Amino acid sequence: MIKKQIEIANEISEQEIVYHLYFTQALIFLIALALGIYLFTPATFFAIWQWDVREILLYGGGCAALVLFVDFLLIRYVPEQWYDDGGINEKLFRSRSVPHIFIMTAIIAFCEELLFRGVIQTHVGLLFASVIFGLLHIRYWRKWLLLVAVVSLSFWIGFIYEWTGNLWVTIFAHFLIDFILALHIRYRTKEVNNDA
């Protein structure tokens, strides 16, 4: 499966990967919207959106800082093949501009947190939302470290949501994690290409 994923990553163009990413996020958003209309009253929906800048920066930023610290330790100290997703992330981010990466990771964070925290976790619970989040990251299933990392991340962000009850906190945390890791991939790839 991993070899097949690498073959697919090599065959598919960067534009196709970006298209599939946006298509997937649009689908996630539409599912969240449909479920949200069915499951929420206006009052309960607006209750999870608290624009408390201090809370967003402190808890969302703190959550992201801890995750990034652990991620960069793993990147530094574990064998590269344990952390390799088959080249998808590299192909996705290596040629994107910083503003495009910013927009892309903001959309990912918003759509995924709306569905997994805002809708699923609010109505079914942390365990179910985190397991579903892990299952949807199919490309990590055969890479135990990546699978453990993504499921642990989902539980951690879910815990922060349980604690704060504020969806903006988890959106900000998710965004910071994705944005900084995407920039790391972009600049690391440029360094490797310049050294070659």
Coordinates of C-alpha atoms in Angstrom, one line a residue:
M1 CA 0.0 0.0 0.0
I2 CA 2.9 2.4 0.8
K3 CA 4.6 1.6 -2.4
K4 CA 1.3 2.2 -4.3
Q5 CA 0.9 5.5 -2.4
I6 CA 4.4 6.6 -3.5
E7 CA 3.7 5.6 -7.1
I8 CA 0.4 7.6 -7.0
A9 CA 2.3 10.6 -5.4
N10 CA 4.9 10.4 -8.2
E11 CA 2.2 10.1 -11.0
I12 CA -0.2 12.8 -9.8
S13 CA 0.7 16.4 -10.5
E14 CA 1.0 19.1 -7.9
Q15 CA -2.1 20.8 -9.3
E16 CA -4.1 17.6 -9.0
I17 CA -3.1 17.2 -5.4
V18 CA -4.1 20.8 -4.6
Y19 CA -7.4 20.2 -6.5
H20 CA -8.1 17.0 -4.5
L21 CA -7.3 18.8 -1.2
Y22 CA -9.7 21.6 -1.9
F23 CA -12.4 19.2 -3.2
T24 CA -12.0 17.1 0.1
Q25 CA -12.2 20.2 2.2
A26 CA -15.4 21.4 0.4
L27 CA -16.9 17.9 0.9
I28 CA -16.0 18.0 4.6
F29 CA -17.5 21.5 4.9
L30 CA -20.7 20.5 3.2
I31 CA -21.1 17.4 5.4
A32 CA -20.5 19.6 8.5
L33 CA -23.1 22.1 7.2
A34 CA -25.7 19.4 6.5
L35 CA -25.2 17.7 9.9
G36 CA -25.0 21.1 11.6
I37 CA -28.3 22.2 10.2
Y38 CA -29.9 18.9 11.3
L39 CA -28.3 18.7 14.8
F40 CA -28.0 22.3 16.1
T41 CA -30.4 24.9 17.1
P42 CA -29.2 28.4 16.3
A43 CA -28.4 29.0 20.0
T44 CA -26.4 25.8 20.5
F45 CA -24.5 26.5 17.2
F46 CA -23.5 30.0 18.2
A47 CA -22.5 28.9 21.7
I48 CA -19.4 27.0 20.4
W49 CA -18.1 30.2 18.6
Q50 CA -16.7 32.5 21.3
W51 CA -14.4 35.2 19.9
D52 CA -12.2 35.5 23.0
V53 CA -8.9 36.5 21.6
R54 CA -7.0 35.9 24.9
E55 CA -8.4 32.3 25.1
I56 CA -7.8 31.7 21.4
L57 CA -4.2 32.8 21.6
L58 CA -3.4 31.3 25.0
Y59 CA -5.0 27.9 24.7
G60 CA -4.9 27.5 20.9
G61 CA -1.4 28.9 20.6
G62 CA -0.2 26.9 23.7
C63 CA -1.8 23.7 22.3
A64 CA 0.0 24.2 18.9
A65 CA 3.3 25.0 20.5
L66 CA 3.3 21.8 22.5
V67 CA 2.3 19.7 19.4
L68 CA 5.0 21.5 17.3
F69 CA 7.6 20.9 19.9
V70 CA 6.9 17.1 19.9
D71 CA 6.6 17.0 16.1
F72 CA 10.0 18.7 15.6
L73 CA 11.6 16.3 18.1
L74 CA 10.2 13.4 16.1
I75 CA 11.4 14.9 12.8
R76 CA 14.8 15.4 14.3
Y77 CA 15.3 12.0 16.1
V78 CA 13.2 9.3 14.4
P79 CA 14.3 7.7 11.1
E80 CA 13.0 9.7 8.1
Q81 CA 11.1 6.7 6.6
W82 CA 9.0 6.4 9.8
Y83 CA 7.8 10.0 9.3
D84 CA 7.4 9.9 5.4
D85 CA 3.9 10.1 4.1
G86 CA 4.9 8.9 0.6
G87 CA 5.7 12.4 -0.6
I88 CA 2.2 13.8 -0.7
N89 CA 2.9 16.6 1.8
E90 CA 6.1 17.5 0.1
K91 CA 4.5 17.7 -3.3
L92 CA 1.6 19.7 -1.8
F93 CA 3.7 22.4 -0.1
R94 CA 7.1 22.6 -1.8
S95 CA 6.1 25.0 -4.6
R96 CA 3.2 26.8 -3.0
S97 CA 3.7 30.5 -2.0
V98 CA 3.5 31.4 1.6
P99 CA 0.2 33.2 1.2
H100 CA -1.2 30.1 -0.6
I101 CA 0.0 27.9 2.2
F102 CA -1.6 30.3 4.7
I103 CA -5.0 30.2 2.9
M104 CA -4.8 26.4 2.3
T105 CA -4.0 25.6 6.0
A106 CA -6.7 28.0 7.2
I107 CA -9.3 26.3 5.1
I108 CA -8.2 22.9 6.3
A109 CA -8.3 23.9 9.9
F110 CA -11.7 25.6 9.6
C111 CA -13.4 22.8 7.7
E112 CA -11.9 19.9 9.7
E113 CA -12.5 21.4 13.1
L114 CA -16.0 22.4 12.1
L115 CA -16.9 18.8 11.3
F116 CA -14.8 16.9 13.8
R117 CA -15.0 19.1 16.9
G118 CA -18.0 21.4 16.2
V119 CA -20.4 18.8 14.9
I120 CA -19.2 15.2 15.6
Q121 CA -17.5 15.8 19.0
T122 CA -20.2 18.1 20.2
H123 CA -22.9 15.6 19.5
V124 CA -21.2 12.2 19.8
G125 CA -18.2 12.7 21.9
L126 CA -14.4 13.0 21.9
L127 CA -13.6 9.3 21.4
F128 CA -15.8 8.9 18.3
A129 CA -14.6 12.2 16.7
S130 CA -11.0 11.3 17.3
V131 CA -11.3 7.8 15.9
I132 CA -13.1 9.0 12.8
F133 CA -10.5 11.7 12.3
G134 CA -7.8 9.1 12.4
L135 CA -9.6 6.7 10.1
L136 CA -10.0 9.4 7.5
H137 CA -6.3 9.9 7.3
I138 CA -6.0 6.7 5.2
R139 CA -2.5 7.5 3.9
Y140 CA -1.2 7.1 7.5
W141 CA -2.7 3.7 8.2
R142 CA 0.5 1.7 7.3
K143 CA 2.8 4.2 9.0
W144 CA 2.3 3.4 12.7
L145 CA 4.1 6.6 13.9
L146 CA 2.1 8.9 11.6
L147 CA -1.1 7.1 12.6
V148 CA -0.3 7.4 16.3
A149 CA 0.6 11.0 15.8
V150 CA -2.6 12.0 14.0
V151 CA -4.9 10.1 16.4
S152 CA -3.0 11.5 19.4
L153 CA -3.3 15.0 17.9
S154 CA -7.0 14.5 17.4
F155 CA -7.5 13.5 21.0
W156 CA -5.3 16.4 22.2
I157 CA -7.2 19.0 20.2
G158 CA -10.5 17.3 21.2
F159 CA -9.5 17.6 24.9
I160 CA -8.7 21.3 24.4
Y161 CA -12.2 21.7 22.8
E162 CA -13.8 19.9 25.7
W163 CA -12.0 22.1 28.1
T164 CA -12.7 25.5 26.4
G165 CA -15.9 24.7 24.6
N166 CA -14.6 27.2 22.0
L167 CA -14.3 26.1 18.4
W168 CA -12.0 29.1 17.5
V169 CA -9.4 27.8 19.9
T170 CA -9.1 24.4 18.1
I171 CA -9.3 26.1 14.6
F172 CA -6.4 28.3 15.6
A173 CA -4.4 25.5 17.1
H174 CA -5.0 23.3 14.0
F175 CA -4.1 26.1 11.7
L176 CA -0.8 27.0 13.5
I177 CA 0.3 23.3 13.5
D178 CA -0.5 22.8 9.8
F179 CA 0.9 26.2 8.7
I180 CA 4.2 25.9 10.5
L181 CA 4.7 22.2 9.5
A182 CA 3.9 23.2 5.9
L183 CA 6.4 26.0 5.9
H184 CA 9.0 23.6 7.3
I185 CA 8.3 21.2 4.5
R186 CA 8.5 24.0 1.9
Y187 CA 11.8 25.4 3.1
R188 CA 13.4 22.1 3.9
T189 CA 12.5 20.9 0.3
K190 CA 14.1 24.1 -1.1
E191 CA 17.3 23.6 0.9
V192 CA 17.6 20.0 -0.2
N193 CA 17.0 21.0 -3.9
N194 CA 19.6 23.8 -3.6
D195 CA 22.2 21.4 -2.1
A196 CA 21.7 18.9 -4.9

